[in-house]
mmCIF file of C-alpha atoms and ligand atoms in Angstrom:
data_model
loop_
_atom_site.group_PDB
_atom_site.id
_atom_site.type_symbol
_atom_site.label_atom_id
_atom_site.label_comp_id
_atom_site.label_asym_id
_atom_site.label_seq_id
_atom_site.Cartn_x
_atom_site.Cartn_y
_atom_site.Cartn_z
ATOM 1 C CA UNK A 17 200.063 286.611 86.587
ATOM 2 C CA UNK A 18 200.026 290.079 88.154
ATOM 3 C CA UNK A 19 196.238 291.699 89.123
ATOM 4 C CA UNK A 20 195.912 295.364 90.486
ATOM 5 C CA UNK A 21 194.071 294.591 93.856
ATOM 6 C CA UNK A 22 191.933 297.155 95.451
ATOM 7 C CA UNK A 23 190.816 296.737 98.708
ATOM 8 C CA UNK A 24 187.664 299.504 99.283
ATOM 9 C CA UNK A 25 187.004 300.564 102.451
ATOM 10 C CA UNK A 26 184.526 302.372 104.878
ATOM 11 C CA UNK A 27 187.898 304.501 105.885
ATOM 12 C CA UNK A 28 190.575 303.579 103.439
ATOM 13 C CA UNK A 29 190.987 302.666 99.634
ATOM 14 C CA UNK A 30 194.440 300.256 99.508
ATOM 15 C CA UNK A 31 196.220 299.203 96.333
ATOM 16 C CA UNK A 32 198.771 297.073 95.323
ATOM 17 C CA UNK A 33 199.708 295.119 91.829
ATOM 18 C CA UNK A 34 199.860 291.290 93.471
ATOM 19 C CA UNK A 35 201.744 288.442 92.204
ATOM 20 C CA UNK A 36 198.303 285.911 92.231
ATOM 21 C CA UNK A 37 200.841 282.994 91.924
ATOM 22 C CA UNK A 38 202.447 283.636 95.086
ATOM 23 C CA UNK A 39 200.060 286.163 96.821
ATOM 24 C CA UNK A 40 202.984 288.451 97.217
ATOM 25 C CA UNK A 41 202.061 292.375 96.658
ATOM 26 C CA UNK A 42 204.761 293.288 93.778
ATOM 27 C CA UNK A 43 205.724 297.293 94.671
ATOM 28 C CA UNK A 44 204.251 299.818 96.239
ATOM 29 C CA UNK A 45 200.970 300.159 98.243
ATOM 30 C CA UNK A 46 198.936 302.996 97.598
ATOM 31 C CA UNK A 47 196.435 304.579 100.343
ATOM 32 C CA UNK A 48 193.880 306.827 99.952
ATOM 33 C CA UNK A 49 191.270 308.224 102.734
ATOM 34 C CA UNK A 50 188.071 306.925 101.277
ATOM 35 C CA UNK A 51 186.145 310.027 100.175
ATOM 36 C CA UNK A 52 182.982 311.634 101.783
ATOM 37 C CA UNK A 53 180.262 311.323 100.265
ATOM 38 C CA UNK A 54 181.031 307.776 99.440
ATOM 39 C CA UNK A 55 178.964 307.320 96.508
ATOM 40 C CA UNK A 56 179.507 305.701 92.855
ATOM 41 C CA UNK A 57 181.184 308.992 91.225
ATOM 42 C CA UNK A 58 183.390 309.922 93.969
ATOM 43 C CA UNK A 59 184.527 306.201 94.446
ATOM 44 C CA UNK A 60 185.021 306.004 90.435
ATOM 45 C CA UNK A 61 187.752 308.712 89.906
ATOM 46 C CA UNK A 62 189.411 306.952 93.322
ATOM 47 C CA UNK A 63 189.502 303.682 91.388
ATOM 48 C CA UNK A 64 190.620 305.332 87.926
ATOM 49 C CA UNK A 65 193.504 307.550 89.466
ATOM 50 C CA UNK A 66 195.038 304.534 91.470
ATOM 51 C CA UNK A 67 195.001 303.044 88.083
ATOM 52 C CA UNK A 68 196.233 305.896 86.144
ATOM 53 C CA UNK A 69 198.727 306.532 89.235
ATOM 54 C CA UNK A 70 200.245 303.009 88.773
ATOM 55 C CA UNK A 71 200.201 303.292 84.709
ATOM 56 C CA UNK A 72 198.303 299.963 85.217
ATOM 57 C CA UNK A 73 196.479 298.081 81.875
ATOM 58 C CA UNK A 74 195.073 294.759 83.243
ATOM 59 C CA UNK A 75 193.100 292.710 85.224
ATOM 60 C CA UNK A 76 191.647 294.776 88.393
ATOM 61 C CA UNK A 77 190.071 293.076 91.582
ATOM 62 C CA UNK A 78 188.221 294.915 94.073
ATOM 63 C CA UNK A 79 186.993 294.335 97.453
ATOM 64 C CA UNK A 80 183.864 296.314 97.695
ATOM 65 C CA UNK A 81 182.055 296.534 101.539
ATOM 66 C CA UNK A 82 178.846 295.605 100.506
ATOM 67 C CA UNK A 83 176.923 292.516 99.117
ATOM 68 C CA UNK A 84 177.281 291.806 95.723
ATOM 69 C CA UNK A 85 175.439 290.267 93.495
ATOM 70 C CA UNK A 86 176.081 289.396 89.109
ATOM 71 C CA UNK A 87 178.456 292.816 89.563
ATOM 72 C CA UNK A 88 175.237 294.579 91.546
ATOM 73 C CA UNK A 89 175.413 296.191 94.694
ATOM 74 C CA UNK A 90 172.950 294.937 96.622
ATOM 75 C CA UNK A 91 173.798 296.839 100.448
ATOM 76 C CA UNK A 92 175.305 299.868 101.484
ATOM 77 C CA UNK A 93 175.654 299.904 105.455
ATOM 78 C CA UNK A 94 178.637 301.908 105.315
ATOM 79 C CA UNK A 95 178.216 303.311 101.754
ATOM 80 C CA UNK A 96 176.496 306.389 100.550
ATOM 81 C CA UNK A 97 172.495 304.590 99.589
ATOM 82 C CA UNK A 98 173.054 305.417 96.061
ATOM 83 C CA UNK A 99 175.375 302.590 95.538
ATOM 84 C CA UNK A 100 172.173 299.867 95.964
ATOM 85 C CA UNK A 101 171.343 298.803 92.230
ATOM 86 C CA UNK A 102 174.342 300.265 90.926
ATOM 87 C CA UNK A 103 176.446 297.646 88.333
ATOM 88 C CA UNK A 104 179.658 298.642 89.931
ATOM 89 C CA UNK A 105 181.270 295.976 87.741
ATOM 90 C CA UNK A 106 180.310 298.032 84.441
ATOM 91 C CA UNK A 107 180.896 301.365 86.033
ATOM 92 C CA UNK A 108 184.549 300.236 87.026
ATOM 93 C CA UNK A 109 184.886 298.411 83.880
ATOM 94 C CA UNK A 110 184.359 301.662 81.758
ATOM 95 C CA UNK A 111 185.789 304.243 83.623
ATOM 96 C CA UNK A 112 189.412 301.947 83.916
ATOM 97 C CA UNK A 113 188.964 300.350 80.217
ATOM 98 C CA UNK A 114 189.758 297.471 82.245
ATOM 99 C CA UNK A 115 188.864 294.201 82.581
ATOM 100 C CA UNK A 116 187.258 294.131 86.358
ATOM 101 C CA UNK A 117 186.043 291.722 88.990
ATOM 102 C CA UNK A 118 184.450 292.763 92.372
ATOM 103 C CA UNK A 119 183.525 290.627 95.421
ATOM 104 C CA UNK A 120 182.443 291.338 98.760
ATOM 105 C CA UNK A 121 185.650 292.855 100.692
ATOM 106 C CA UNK A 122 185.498 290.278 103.613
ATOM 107 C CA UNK A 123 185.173 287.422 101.233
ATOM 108 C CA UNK A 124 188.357 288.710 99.471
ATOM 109 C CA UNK A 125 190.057 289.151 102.325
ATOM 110 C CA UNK A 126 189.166 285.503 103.287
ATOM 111 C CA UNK A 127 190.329 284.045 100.142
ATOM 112 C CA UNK A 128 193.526 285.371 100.497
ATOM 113 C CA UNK A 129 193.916 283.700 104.108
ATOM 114 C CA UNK A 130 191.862 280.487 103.047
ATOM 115 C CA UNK A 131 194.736 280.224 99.906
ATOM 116 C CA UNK A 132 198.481 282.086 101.258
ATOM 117 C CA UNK A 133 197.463 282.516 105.160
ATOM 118 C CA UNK A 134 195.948 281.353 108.425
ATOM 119 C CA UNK A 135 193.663 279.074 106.866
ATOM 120 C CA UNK A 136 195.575 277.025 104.440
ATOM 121 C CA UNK A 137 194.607 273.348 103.800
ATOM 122 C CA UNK A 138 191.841 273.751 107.027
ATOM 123 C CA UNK A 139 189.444 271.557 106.648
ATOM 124 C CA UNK A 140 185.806 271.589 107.979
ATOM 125 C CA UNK A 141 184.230 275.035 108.789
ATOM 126 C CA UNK A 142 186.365 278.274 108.824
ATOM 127 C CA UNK A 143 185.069 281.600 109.273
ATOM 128 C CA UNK A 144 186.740 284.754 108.800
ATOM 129 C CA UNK A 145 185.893 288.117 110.850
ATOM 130 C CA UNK A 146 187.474 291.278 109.519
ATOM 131 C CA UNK A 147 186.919 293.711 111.569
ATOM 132 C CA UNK A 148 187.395 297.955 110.751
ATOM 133 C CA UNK A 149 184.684 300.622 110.441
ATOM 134 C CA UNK A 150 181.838 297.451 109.609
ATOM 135 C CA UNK A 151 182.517 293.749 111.034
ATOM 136 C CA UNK A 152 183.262 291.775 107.845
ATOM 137 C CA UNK A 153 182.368 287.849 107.718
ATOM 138 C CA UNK A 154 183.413 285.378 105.275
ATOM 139 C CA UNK A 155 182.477 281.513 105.425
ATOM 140 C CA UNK A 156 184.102 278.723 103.822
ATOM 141 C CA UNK A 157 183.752 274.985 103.998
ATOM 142 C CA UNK A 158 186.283 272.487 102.580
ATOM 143 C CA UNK A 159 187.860 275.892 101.076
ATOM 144 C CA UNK A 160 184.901 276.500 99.169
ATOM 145 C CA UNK A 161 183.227 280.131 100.110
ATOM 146 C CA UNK A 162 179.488 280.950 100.310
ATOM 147 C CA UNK A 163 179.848 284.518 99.815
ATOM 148 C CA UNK A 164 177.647 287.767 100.752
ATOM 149 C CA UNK A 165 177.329 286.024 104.292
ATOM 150 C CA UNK A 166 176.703 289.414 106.078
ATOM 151 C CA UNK A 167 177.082 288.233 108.980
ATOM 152 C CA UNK A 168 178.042 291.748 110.776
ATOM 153 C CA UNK A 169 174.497 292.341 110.781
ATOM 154 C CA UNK A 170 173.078 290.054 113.062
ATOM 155 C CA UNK A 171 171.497 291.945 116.053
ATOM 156 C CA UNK A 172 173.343 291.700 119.248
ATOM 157 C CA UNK A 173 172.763 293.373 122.231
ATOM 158 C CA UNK A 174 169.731 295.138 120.573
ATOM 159 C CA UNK A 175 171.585 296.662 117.957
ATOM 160 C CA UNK A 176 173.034 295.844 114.838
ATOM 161 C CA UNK A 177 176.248 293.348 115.603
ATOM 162 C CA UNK A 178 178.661 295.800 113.471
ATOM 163 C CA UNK A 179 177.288 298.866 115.579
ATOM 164 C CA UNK A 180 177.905 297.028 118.870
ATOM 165 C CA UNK A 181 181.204 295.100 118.431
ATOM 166 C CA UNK A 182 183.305 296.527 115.321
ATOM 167 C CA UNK A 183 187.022 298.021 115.899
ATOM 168 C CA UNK A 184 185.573 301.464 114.773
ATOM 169 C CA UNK A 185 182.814 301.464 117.999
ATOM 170 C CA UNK A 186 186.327 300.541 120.363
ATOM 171 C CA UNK A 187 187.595 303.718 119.032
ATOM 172 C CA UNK A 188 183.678 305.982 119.244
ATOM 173 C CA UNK A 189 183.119 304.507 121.962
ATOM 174 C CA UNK A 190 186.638 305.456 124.137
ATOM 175 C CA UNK A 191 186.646 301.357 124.969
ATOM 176 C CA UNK A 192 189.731 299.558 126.627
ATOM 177 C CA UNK A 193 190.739 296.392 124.654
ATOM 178 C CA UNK A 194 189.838 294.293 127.361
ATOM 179 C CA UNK A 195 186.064 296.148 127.055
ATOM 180 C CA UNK A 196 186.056 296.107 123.383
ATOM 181 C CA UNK A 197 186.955 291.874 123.531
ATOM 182 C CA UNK A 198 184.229 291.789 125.561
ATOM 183 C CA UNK A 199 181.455 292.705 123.394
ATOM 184 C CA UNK A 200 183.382 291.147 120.320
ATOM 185 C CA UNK A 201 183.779 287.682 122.291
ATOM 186 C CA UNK A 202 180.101 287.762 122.719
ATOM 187 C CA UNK A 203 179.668 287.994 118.758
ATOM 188 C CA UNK A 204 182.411 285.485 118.229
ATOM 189 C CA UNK A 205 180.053 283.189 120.818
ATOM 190 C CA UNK A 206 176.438 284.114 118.596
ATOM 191 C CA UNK A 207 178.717 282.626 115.535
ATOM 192 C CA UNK A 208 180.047 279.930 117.139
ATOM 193 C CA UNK A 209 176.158 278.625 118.723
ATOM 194 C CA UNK A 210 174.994 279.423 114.519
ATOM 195 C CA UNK A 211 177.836 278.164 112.544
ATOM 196 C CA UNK A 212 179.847 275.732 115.010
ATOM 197 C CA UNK A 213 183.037 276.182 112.886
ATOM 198 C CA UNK A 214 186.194 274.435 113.414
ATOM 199 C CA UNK A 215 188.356 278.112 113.131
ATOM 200 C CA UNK A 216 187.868 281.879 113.612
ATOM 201 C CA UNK A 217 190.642 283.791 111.703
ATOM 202 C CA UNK A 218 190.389 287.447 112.609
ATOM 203 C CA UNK A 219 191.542 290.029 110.532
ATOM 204 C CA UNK A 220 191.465 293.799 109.421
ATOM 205 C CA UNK A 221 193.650 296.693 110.639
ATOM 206 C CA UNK A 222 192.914 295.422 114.545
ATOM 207 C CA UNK A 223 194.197 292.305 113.693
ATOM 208 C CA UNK A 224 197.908 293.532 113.851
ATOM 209 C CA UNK A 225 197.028 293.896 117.532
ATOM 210 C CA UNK A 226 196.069 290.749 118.308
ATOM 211 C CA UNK A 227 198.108 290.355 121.231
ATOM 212 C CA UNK A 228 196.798 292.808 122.844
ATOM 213 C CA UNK A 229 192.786 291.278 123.163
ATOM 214 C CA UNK A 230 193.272 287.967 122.114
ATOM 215 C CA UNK A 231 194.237 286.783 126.166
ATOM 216 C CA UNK A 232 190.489 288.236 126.588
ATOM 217 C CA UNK A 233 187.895 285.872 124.624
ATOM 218 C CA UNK A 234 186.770 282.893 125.772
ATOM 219 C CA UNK A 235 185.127 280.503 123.035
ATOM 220 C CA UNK A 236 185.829 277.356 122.585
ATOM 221 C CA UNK A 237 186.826 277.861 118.465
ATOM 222 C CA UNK A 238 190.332 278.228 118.037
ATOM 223 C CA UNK A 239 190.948 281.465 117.244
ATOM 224 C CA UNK A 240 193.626 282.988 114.857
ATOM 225 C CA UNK A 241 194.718 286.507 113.361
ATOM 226 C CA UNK A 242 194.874 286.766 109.757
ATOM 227 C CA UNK A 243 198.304 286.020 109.007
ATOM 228 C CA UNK A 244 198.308 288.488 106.001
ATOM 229 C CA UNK A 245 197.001 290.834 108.071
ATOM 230 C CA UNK A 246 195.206 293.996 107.032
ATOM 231 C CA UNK A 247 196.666 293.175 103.380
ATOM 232 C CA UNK A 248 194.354 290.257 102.852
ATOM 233 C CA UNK A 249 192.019 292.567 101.391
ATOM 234 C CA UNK A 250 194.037 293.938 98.711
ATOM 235 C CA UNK A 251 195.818 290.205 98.345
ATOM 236 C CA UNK A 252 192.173 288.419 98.032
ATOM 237 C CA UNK A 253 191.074 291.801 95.941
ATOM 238 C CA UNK A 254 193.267 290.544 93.110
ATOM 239 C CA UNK A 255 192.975 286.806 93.717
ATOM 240 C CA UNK A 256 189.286 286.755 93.044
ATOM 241 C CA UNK A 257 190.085 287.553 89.662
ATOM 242 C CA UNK A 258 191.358 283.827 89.133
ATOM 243 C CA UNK A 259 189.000 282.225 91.903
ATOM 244 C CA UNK A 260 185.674 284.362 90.605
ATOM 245 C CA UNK A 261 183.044 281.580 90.325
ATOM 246 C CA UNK A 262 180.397 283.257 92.457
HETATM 247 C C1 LIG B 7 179.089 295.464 105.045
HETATM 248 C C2 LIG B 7 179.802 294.227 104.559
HETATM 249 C C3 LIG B 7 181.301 294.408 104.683
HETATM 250 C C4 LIG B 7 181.669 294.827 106.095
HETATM 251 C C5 LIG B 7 183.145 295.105 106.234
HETATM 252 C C6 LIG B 7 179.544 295.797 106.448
HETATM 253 O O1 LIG B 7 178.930 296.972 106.874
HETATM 254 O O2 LIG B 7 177.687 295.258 105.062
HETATM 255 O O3 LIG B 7 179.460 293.970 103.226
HETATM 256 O O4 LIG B 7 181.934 293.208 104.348
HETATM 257 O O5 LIG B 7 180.968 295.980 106.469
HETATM 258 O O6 LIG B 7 183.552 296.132 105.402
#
Protein backbone atom coordinates (compact mmCIF):
# COMPACT_ATOMS: atom_id res chain seq x y z
CA UNK A 1 0.00 0.00 0.00
CA UNK A 2 1.56 3.35 -0.89
CA UNK A 3 0.82 6.57 1.76
CA UNK A 4 2.08 10.19 0.92
CA UNK A 5 4.22 10.84 4.13
CA UNK A 6 4.82 14.29 5.32
CA UNK A 7 7.21 14.93 7.75
CA UNK A 8 6.45 18.83 9.21
CA UNK A 9 9.04 20.57 10.58
CA UNK A 10 10.19 23.63 12.73
CA UNK A 11 12.71 24.25 9.53
CA UNK A 12 11.68 21.88 6.82
CA UNK A 13 8.42 20.28 5.31
CA UNK A 14 9.73 16.64 3.65
CA UNK A 15 7.64 14.42 1.39
CA UNK A 16 7.77 11.27 -0.07
CA UNK A 17 4.96 8.57 -1.38
CA UNK A 18 6.30 5.37 0.93
CA UNK A 19 5.86 1.82 0.21
CA UNK A 20 4.21 1.05 4.07
CA UNK A 21 4.92 -2.68 3.28
CA UNK A 22 8.50 -2.28 3.06
CA UNK A 23 9.11 1.27 4.51
CA UNK A 24 10.89 2.11 1.34
CA UNK A 25 10.19 5.91 0.05
CA UNK A 26 8.87 5.10 -3.70
CA UNK A 27 10.31 8.39 -5.90
CA UNK A 28 11.18 11.52 -5.23
CA UNK A 29 11.52 13.55 -1.97
CA UNK A 30 10.18 16.84 -1.93
CA UNK A 31 11.59 19.76 0.47
CA UNK A 32 10.22 22.79 1.29
CA UNK A 33 11.61 25.60 3.87
CA UNK A 34 8.80 25.58 6.36
CA UNK A 35 7.12 28.98 6.00
CA UNK A 36 7.22 32.03 8.43
CA UNK A 37 4.63 32.67 10.06
CA UNK A 38 4.06 29.05 10.73
CA UNK A 39 0.49 29.05 11.32
CA UNK A 40 -2.61 26.79 10.10
CA UNK A 41 -3.14 28.73 6.60
CA UNK A 42 0.34 29.06 5.60
CA UNK A 43 1.08 25.34 6.60
CA UNK A 44 -2.29 24.30 4.61
CA UNK A 45 -1.39 25.46 1.01
CA UNK A 46 2.31 23.74 1.95
CA UNK A 47 0.45 20.48 2.55
CA UNK A 48 -2.05 20.90 -0.54
CA UNK A 49 0.73 21.89 -3.16
CA UNK A 50 3.05 18.88 -2.15
CA UNK A 51 -0.07 17.02 -2.87
CA UNK A 52 -1.10 18.71 -5.95
CA UNK A 53 2.81 18.71 -6.89
CA UNK A 54 2.89 14.86 -6.68
CA UNK A 55 -0.74 14.47 -8.48
CA UNK A 56 -1.31 12.40 -5.27
CA UNK A 57 -5.21 10.97 -4.38
CA UNK A 58 -4.79 8.84 -1.19
CA UNK A 59 -4.02 8.18 2.12
CA UNK A 60 -1.73 11.15 3.65
CA UNK A 61 0.32 10.83 7.01
CA UNK A 62 1.81 13.67 8.67
CA UNK A 63 4.25 14.23 11.32
CA UNK A 64 3.17 17.36 12.98
CA UNK A 65 5.80 18.96 15.92
CA UNK A 66 3.39 19.34 18.42
CA UNK A 67 1.13 17.19 20.75
CA UNK A 68 -1.78 15.85 19.37
CA UNK A 69 -4.67 14.91 20.57
CA UNK A 70 -8.34 13.15 18.62
CA UNK A 71 -6.70 15.24 15.39
CA UNK A 72 -6.28 18.51 17.95
CA UNK A 73 -3.30 20.38 18.41
CA UNK A 74 -2.75 20.63 21.72
CA UNK A 75 1.14 22.58 21.80
CA UNK A 76 2.90 24.80 19.68
CA UNK A 77 6.60 25.33 21.06
CA UNK A 78 7.92 25.81 17.74
CA UNK A 79 4.63 26.66 15.94
CA UNK A 80 2.94 29.94 15.38
CA UNK A 81 0.20 29.89 18.94
CA UNK A 82 -2.66 29.82 16.64
CA UNK A 83 -2.23 26.22 15.88
CA UNK A 84 -3.43 25.24 19.81
CA UNK A 85 -7.19 24.04 19.38
CA UNK A 86 -6.93 23.85 15.81
CA UNK A 87 -8.44 20.20 14.26
CA UNK A 88 -5.52 19.97 11.96
CA UNK A 89 -6.90 16.55 10.98
CA UNK A 90 -10.17 18.26 9.41
CA UNK A 91 -8.31 21.23 8.11
CA UNK A 92 -5.84 18.82 6.17
CA UNK A 93 -8.60 16.55 5.41
CA UNK A 94 -10.56 19.32 3.45
CA UNK A 95 -8.12 21.30 1.94
CA UNK A 96 -6.35 17.76 0.27
CA UNK A 97 -9.94 15.93 -0.21
CA UNK A 98 -7.92 13.36 1.33
CA UNK A 99 -8.19 10.89 3.66
CA UNK A 100 -5.55 12.13 6.54
CA UNK A 101 -3.87 10.93 9.69
CA UNK A 102 -1.51 13.09 11.89
CA UNK A 103 0.69 12.08 14.87
CA UNK A 104 3.22 13.72 16.80
CA UNK A 105 6.46 14.01 14.41
CA UNK A 106 8.86 12.26 16.93
CA UNK A 107 6.44 9.47 17.48
CA UNK A 108 6.37 8.97 13.66
CA UNK A 109 9.70 9.10 13.32
CA UNK A 110 9.97 6.39 16.08
CA UNK A 111 7.60 4.09 14.51
CA UNK A 112 9.42 3.95 11.55
CA UNK A 113 12.73 2.89 13.52
CA UNK A 114 10.70 0.74 16.15
CA UNK A 115 9.17 -1.24 12.69
CA UNK A 116 12.15 -0.96 9.47
CA UNK A 117 15.20 0.49 11.72
CA UNK A 118 17.37 0.63 14.81
CA UNK A 119 14.84 -0.67 16.98
CA UNK A 120 13.42 -3.70 15.39
CA UNK A 121 12.22 -6.66 17.55
CA UNK A 122 13.89 -4.60 20.90
CA UNK A 123 12.36 -5.58 23.62
CA UNK A 124 11.92 -3.78 27.02
CA UNK A 125 12.12 0.09 27.03
CA UNK A 126 13.27 2.06 23.90
CA UNK A 127 13.27 5.65 23.59
CA UNK A 128 13.76 7.66 20.65
CA UNK A 129 15.39 11.34 20.65
CA UNK A 130 15.07 13.26 17.41
CA UNK A 131 16.78 16.00 17.60
CA UNK A 132 16.49 19.43 14.95
CA UNK A 133 15.14 22.91 15.74
CA UNK A 134 12.95 21.18 19.06
CA UNK A 135 14.33 17.83 20.81
CA UNK A 136 11.72 15.23 19.78
CA UNK A 137 11.00 12.11 22.22
CA UNK A 138 9.16 9.06 21.49
CA UNK A 139 8.67 6.05 24.05
CA UNK A 140 7.82 2.62 23.37
CA UNK A 141 7.62 -0.53 25.41
CA UNK A 142 7.36 -4.06 23.97
CA UNK A 143 6.90 -1.96 20.55
CA UNK A 144 3.91 -0.46 21.79
CA UNK A 145 4.19 3.64 21.85
CA UNK A 146 2.74 6.00 24.50
CA UNK A 147 2.64 8.94 22.39
CA UNK A 148 2.66 12.92 23.03
CA UNK A 149 5.59 12.08 25.56
CA UNK A 150 7.08 15.65 25.26
CA UNK A 151 9.78 14.91 26.72
CA UNK A 152 11.99 17.92 25.13
CA UNK A 153 10.44 19.96 27.64
CA UNK A 154 11.72 18.91 30.76
CA UNK A 155 13.78 21.75 32.40
CA UNK A 156 17.45 21.26 32.40
CA UNK A 157 19.94 23.48 33.35
CA UNK A 158 17.19 26.08 34.23
CA UNK A 159 15.77 26.22 30.98
CA UNK A 160 13.59 24.36 28.91
CA UNK A 161 15.58 20.89 27.84
CA UNK A 162 14.89 21.69 23.93
CA UNK A 163 16.32 25.35 24.50
CA UNK A 164 19.43 23.99 26.24
CA UNK A 165 20.42 20.79 24.34
CA UNK A 166 18.66 20.66 20.74
CA UNK A 167 20.92 20.49 17.38
CA UNK A 168 19.44 23.99 16.48
CA UNK A 169 21.09 25.69 20.00
CA UNK A 170 24.72 23.75 18.66
CA UNK A 171 24.27 25.82 15.66
CA UNK A 172 22.82 29.54 17.79
CA UNK A 173 24.92 28.91 20.05
CA UNK A 174 28.49 28.60 17.77
CA UNK A 175 29.02 25.09 19.97
CA UNK A 176 31.79 22.44 19.07
CA UNK A 177 30.31 18.87 18.89
CA UNK A 178 32.21 17.83 21.69
CA UNK A 179 30.35 21.05 23.68
CA UNK A 180 27.07 20.42 22.16
CA UNK A 181 27.38 16.29 23.44
CA UNK A 182 27.96 17.71 26.47
CA UNK A 183 24.84 19.36 27.32
CA UNK A 184 22.87 16.65 25.22
CA UNK A 185 24.63 13.72 27.32
CA UNK A 186 23.37 15.44 30.35
CA UNK A 187 19.65 15.18 28.92
CA UNK A 188 20.28 11.69 27.68
CA UNK A 189 21.41 11.08 31.66
CA UNK A 190 17.86 13.09 33.15
CA UNK A 191 16.07 10.29 30.75
CA UNK A 192 17.95 7.59 31.60
CA UNK A 193 17.56 8.35 35.92
CA UNK A 194 13.32 8.87 34.70
CA UNK A 195 12.77 6.22 32.21
CA UNK A 196 15.74 3.59 32.77
CA UNK A 197 15.30 2.28 29.17
CA UNK A 198 17.09 -0.53 27.71
CA UNK A 199 18.00 1.77 24.22
CA UNK A 200 18.41 5.40 23.09
CA UNK A 201 18.05 5.60 19.24
CA UNK A 202 18.94 9.11 18.16
CA UNK A 203 17.73 10.58 15.21
CA UNK A 204 16.91 13.78 13.09
CA UNK A 205 19.12 15.62 10.57
CA UNK A 206 22.21 15.44 13.37
CA UNK A 207 21.86 11.98 13.42
CA UNK A 208 23.73 11.51 10.01
CA UNK A 209 26.64 12.80 12.09
CA UNK A 210 26.74 10.54 14.60
CA UNK A 211 30.24 9.80 14.41
CA UNK A 212 31.22 12.80 15.00
CA UNK A 213 29.63 13.21 18.98
CA UNK A 214 28.74 9.88 19.66
CA UNK A 215 32.72 9.08 21.14
CA UNK A 216 31.50 12.04 23.60
CA UNK A 217 28.46 10.73 25.89
CA UNK A 218 28.82 8.75 28.61
CA UNK A 219 25.52 6.88 29.83
CA UNK A 220 25.27 3.71 30.52
CA UNK A 221 22.06 3.06 27.78
CA UNK A 222 23.27 1.82 24.68
CA UNK A 223 23.01 4.31 22.39
CA UNK A 224 22.16 4.13 18.59
CA UNK A 225 21.50 6.55 15.51
CA UNK A 226 18.36 6.12 13.75
CA UNK A 227 19.19 3.87 11.08
CA UNK A 228 16.64 5.57 8.69
CA UNK A 229 18.02 8.56 9.52
CA UNK A 230 16.46 11.97 9.06
CA UNK A 231 13.81 10.02 6.75
CA UNK A 232 12.15 8.33 9.67
CA UNK A 233 9.92 11.14 9.83
CA UNK A 234 8.51 11.06 6.50
CA UNK A 235 8.78 6.92 6.65
CA UNK A 236 6.78 6.84 10.19
CA UNK A 237 4.59 9.98 8.63
CA UNK A 238 2.98 7.46 6.29
CA UNK A 239 3.20 4.36 8.48
CA UNK A 240 0.94 5.79 11.11
CA UNK A 241 -1.68 5.61 8.70
CA UNK A 242 -1.77 1.66 9.17
CA UNK A 243 -0.44 1.70 12.92
CA UNK A 244 -2.98 4.81 14.01
CA UNK A 245 -4.55 3.42 17.22
CA UNK A 246 -3.75 6.39 19.43
C1 LIG B 1 7.54 19.84 20.21
C2 LIG B 1 7.36 18.36 20.00
C3 LIG B 1 8.16 17.90 18.80
C4 LIG B 1 9.60 18.34 18.91
C5 LIG B 1 10.40 17.98 17.68
C6 LIG B 1 9.02 20.17 20.29
O1 LIG B 1 9.18 21.55 20.41
O2 LIG B 1 6.92 20.26 21.41
O3 LIG B 1 6.01 18.06 19.83
O4 LIG B 1 8.08 16.51 18.70
O5 LIG B 1 9.68 19.73 19.10
O6 LIG B 1 9.90 18.59 16.55
Amino acid sequence: MKVLGIDIGGSAIKAALIDTLTGEIVGDRLRIVTPSPATPETFTRVISGIRRQLNWQGPIGCGFPAAIRQGQVMTAANINASWIGTNVVTLFNTATGCPVTVVNDADAAGLAEILFGSGQNCSGTTLMITTGTGLGSALFHNGNLVPNTELGHLRLADQVAEDYASAAVKTREGLSYQEWAGRFNLYLQRLEELFWPDLFIIGGEISKEHLQFFPYLSVATKVVPAKLFNDAGIIGAALSVRQHTF
